[in-house]
Short mmCIF file of C-alpha atoms in Angstrom, two decimals:
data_model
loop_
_atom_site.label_atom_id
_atom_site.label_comp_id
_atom_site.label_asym_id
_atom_site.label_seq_id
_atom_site.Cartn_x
_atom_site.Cartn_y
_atom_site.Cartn_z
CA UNK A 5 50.10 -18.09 -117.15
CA UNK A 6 52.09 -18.50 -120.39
CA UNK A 7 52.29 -22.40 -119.56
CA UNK A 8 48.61 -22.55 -119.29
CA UNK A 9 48.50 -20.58 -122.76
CA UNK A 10 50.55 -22.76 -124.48
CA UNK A 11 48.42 -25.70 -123.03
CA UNK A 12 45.67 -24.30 -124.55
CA UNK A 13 46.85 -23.17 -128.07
CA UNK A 14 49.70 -25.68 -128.82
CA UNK A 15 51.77 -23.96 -131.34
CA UNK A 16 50.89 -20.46 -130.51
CA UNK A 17 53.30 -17.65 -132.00
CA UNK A 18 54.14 -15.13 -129.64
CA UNK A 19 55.84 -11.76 -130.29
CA UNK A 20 56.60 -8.36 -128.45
CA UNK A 21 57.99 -5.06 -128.82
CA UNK A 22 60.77 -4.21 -127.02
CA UNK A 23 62.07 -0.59 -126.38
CA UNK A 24 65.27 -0.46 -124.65
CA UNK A 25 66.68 2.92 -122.84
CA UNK A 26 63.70 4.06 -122.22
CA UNK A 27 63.37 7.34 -119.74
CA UNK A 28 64.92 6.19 -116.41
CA UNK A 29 65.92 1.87 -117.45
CA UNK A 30 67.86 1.15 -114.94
CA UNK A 31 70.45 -1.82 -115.79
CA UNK A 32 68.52 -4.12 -113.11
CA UNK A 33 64.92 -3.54 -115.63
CA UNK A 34 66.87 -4.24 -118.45
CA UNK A 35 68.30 -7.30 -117.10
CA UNK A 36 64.77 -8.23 -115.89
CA UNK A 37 63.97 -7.65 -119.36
CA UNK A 38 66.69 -9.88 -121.20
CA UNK A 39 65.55 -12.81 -118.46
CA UNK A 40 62.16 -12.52 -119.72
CA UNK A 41 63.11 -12.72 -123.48
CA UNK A 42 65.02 -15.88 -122.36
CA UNK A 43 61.82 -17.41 -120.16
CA UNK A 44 59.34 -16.40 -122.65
CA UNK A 45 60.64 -17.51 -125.57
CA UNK A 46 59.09 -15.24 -127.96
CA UNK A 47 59.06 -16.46 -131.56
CA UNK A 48 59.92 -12.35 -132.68
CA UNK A 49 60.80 -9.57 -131.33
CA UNK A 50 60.86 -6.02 -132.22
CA UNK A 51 63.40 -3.86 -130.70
CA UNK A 52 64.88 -0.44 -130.62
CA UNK A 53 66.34 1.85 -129.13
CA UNK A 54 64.44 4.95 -127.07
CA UNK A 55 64.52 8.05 -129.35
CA UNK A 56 62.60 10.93 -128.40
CA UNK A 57 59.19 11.28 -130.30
CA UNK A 58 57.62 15.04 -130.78
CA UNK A 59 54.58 15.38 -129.25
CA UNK A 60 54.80 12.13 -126.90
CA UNK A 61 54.27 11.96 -123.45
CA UNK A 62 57.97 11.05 -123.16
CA UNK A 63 59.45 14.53 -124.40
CA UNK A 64 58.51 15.76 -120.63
CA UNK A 65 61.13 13.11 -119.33
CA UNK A 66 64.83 12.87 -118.86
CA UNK A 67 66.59 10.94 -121.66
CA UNK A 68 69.22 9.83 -119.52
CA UNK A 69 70.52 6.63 -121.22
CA UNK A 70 73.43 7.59 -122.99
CA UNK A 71 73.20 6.72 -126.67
CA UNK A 72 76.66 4.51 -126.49
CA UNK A 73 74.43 2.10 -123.73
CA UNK A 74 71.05 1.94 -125.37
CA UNK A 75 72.88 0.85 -128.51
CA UNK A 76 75.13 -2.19 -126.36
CA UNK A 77 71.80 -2.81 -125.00
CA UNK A 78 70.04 -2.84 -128.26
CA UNK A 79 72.63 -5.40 -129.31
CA UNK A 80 73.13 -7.97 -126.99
CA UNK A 81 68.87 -8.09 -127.12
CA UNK A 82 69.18 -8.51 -130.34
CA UNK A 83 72.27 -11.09 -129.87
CA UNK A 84 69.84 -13.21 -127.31
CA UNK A 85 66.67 -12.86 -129.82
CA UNK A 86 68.42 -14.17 -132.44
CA UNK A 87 69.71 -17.41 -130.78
CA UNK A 88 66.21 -17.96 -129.22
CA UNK A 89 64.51 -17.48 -132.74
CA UNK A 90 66.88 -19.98 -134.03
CA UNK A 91 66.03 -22.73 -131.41
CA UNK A 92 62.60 -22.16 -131.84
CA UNK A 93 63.37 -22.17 -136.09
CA UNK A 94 65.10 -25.50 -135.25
CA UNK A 95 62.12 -26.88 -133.99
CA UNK A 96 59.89 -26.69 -137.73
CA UNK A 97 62.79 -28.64 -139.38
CA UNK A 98 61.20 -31.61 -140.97
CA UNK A 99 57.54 -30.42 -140.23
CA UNK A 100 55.01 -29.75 -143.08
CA UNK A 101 53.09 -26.23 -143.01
CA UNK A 102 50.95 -23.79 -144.71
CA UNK A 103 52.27 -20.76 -146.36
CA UNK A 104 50.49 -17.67 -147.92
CA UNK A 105 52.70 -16.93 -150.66
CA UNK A 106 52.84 -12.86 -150.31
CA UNK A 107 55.72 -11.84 -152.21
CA UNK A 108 57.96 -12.81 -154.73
CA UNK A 109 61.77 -11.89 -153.76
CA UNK A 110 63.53 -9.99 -156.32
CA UNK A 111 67.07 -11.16 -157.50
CA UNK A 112 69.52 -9.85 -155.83
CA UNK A 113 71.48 -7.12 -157.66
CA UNK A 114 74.74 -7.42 -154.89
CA UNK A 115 75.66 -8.22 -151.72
CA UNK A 116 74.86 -6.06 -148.33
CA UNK A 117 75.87 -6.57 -144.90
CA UNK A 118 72.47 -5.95 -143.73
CA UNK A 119 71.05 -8.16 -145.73
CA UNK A 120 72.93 -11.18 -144.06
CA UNK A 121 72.74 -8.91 -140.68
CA UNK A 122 68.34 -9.22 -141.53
CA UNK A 123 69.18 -13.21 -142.42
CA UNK A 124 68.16 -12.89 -145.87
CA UNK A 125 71.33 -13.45 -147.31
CA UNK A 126 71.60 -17.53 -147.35
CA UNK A 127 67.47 -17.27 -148.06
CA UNK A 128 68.81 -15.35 -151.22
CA UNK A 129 71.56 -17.58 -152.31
CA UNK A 130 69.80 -20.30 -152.08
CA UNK A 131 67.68 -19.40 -154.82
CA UNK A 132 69.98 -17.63 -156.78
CA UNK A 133 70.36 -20.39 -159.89
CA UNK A 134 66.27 -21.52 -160.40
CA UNK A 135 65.20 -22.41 -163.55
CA UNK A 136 63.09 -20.81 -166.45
CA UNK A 137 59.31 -20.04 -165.00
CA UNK A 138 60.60 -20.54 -161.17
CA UNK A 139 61.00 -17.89 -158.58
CA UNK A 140 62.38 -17.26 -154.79
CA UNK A 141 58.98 -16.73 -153.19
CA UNK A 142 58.14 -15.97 -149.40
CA UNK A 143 55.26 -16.04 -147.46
CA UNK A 144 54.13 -17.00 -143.56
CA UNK A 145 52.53 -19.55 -141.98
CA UNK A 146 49.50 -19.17 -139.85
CA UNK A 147 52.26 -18.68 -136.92
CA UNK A 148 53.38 -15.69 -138.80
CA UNK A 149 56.69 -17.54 -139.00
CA UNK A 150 58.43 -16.62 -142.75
CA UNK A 151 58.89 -18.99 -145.06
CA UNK A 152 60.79 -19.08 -148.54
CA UNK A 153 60.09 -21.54 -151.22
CA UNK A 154 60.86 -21.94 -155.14
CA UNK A 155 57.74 -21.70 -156.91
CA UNK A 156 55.84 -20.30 -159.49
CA UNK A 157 54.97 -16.68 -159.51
CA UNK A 158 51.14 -17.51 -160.21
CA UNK A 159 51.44 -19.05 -156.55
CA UNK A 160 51.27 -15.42 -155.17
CA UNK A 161 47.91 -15.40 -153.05
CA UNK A 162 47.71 -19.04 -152.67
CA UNK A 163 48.08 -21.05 -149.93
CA UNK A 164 50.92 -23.57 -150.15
CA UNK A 165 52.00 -26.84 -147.98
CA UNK A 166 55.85 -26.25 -147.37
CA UNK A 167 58.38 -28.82 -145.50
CA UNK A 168 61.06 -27.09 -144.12
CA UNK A 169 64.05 -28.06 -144.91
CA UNK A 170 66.60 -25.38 -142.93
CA UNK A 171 66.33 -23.14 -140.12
CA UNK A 172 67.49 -19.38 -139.53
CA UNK A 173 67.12 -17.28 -136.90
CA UNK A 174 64.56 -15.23 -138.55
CA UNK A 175 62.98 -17.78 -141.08
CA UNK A 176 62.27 -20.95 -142.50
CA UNK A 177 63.12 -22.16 -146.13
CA UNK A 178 61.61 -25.23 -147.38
CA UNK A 179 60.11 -27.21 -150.73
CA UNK A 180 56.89 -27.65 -151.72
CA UNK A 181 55.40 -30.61 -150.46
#
């Protein structure tokens, strides 16, 4: 089925949600799950880890994952997400897209490990010297991928052609083209 999808919408962006340790995972689902990541190829994922929710149906089941295995299982997810999102990154090297500049990205005041951990780091320092009048901007592309890009605030709303010019696992930098 997904072949025949992405016959029919070449290019398609495909995401999911992904709990892990949910009520009763056994470590065969959550393998089946990891294999599917892998076949699938989504472009993102979003993942945690099962915490119990007040007033959910779940509250009436057994949490019996222990927290030390929905966290490894959390990470290696995570682990196998991020190398897939940078193949599929690797792909828009050299390619020419659309971006909907939606932000402009603050200076950074100092360095956090999450912010390399959430691949914004390098984004960051490669903008960190622009000149007067030019900012770190970031926006998607109409596959939702993230792009950053120097450019003038006044660009915020607008729709800008971008060629990519480096790859991350969780976005794409490029220049205006």
């Amino acid at each position: 089925r997904l072949g025949r999808i992405r016959e029919a919408v070449p290019g398609i962006a495909l995401s999911t949600d992904v709990i892990v340790g949910f009520c009763g995972e056994t470590g065969d689902e959550y393998e089946a799950t990891l294999r599917l990541l892998d076949t699938v190829g989504y472009d993102q994922v979003f993942a945690a880890a099962y915490s119990e929710r007040p007033g959910t149906p779940a509250t009436r089941l057994a949490d019996d994952v222990p927290t030390a295995e929905k966290r490894r299982r959390l990470n290696e997810l995570l682990a196998l997400q991020e190398r897939i999102g940078l193949e599929r990154n690797r792909a828009w090297l050299g390619r020419t897209t659309e971006v909907l500049v939606d932000s402009v990205v603050p200076p950074r005041s100092h360095d956090h490990d999450d912010e390399e951990a959430a691949g914004t780091l390098e984004s960051r320092d490669a903008f960190a010297h622009l000149p007067e009048g030019v900012a770190h901007l970031a926006g998607r592309s109409r596959e939702n991928k993230l792009v950053h890009v120097a450019g003038s605030p006044s660009l915020l709303g607008e729709l800008v052609r971008v060629r990519v010019d480096h790859a991350g696992p969780y976005a794409l930098r490029g220049r205006m083209a």
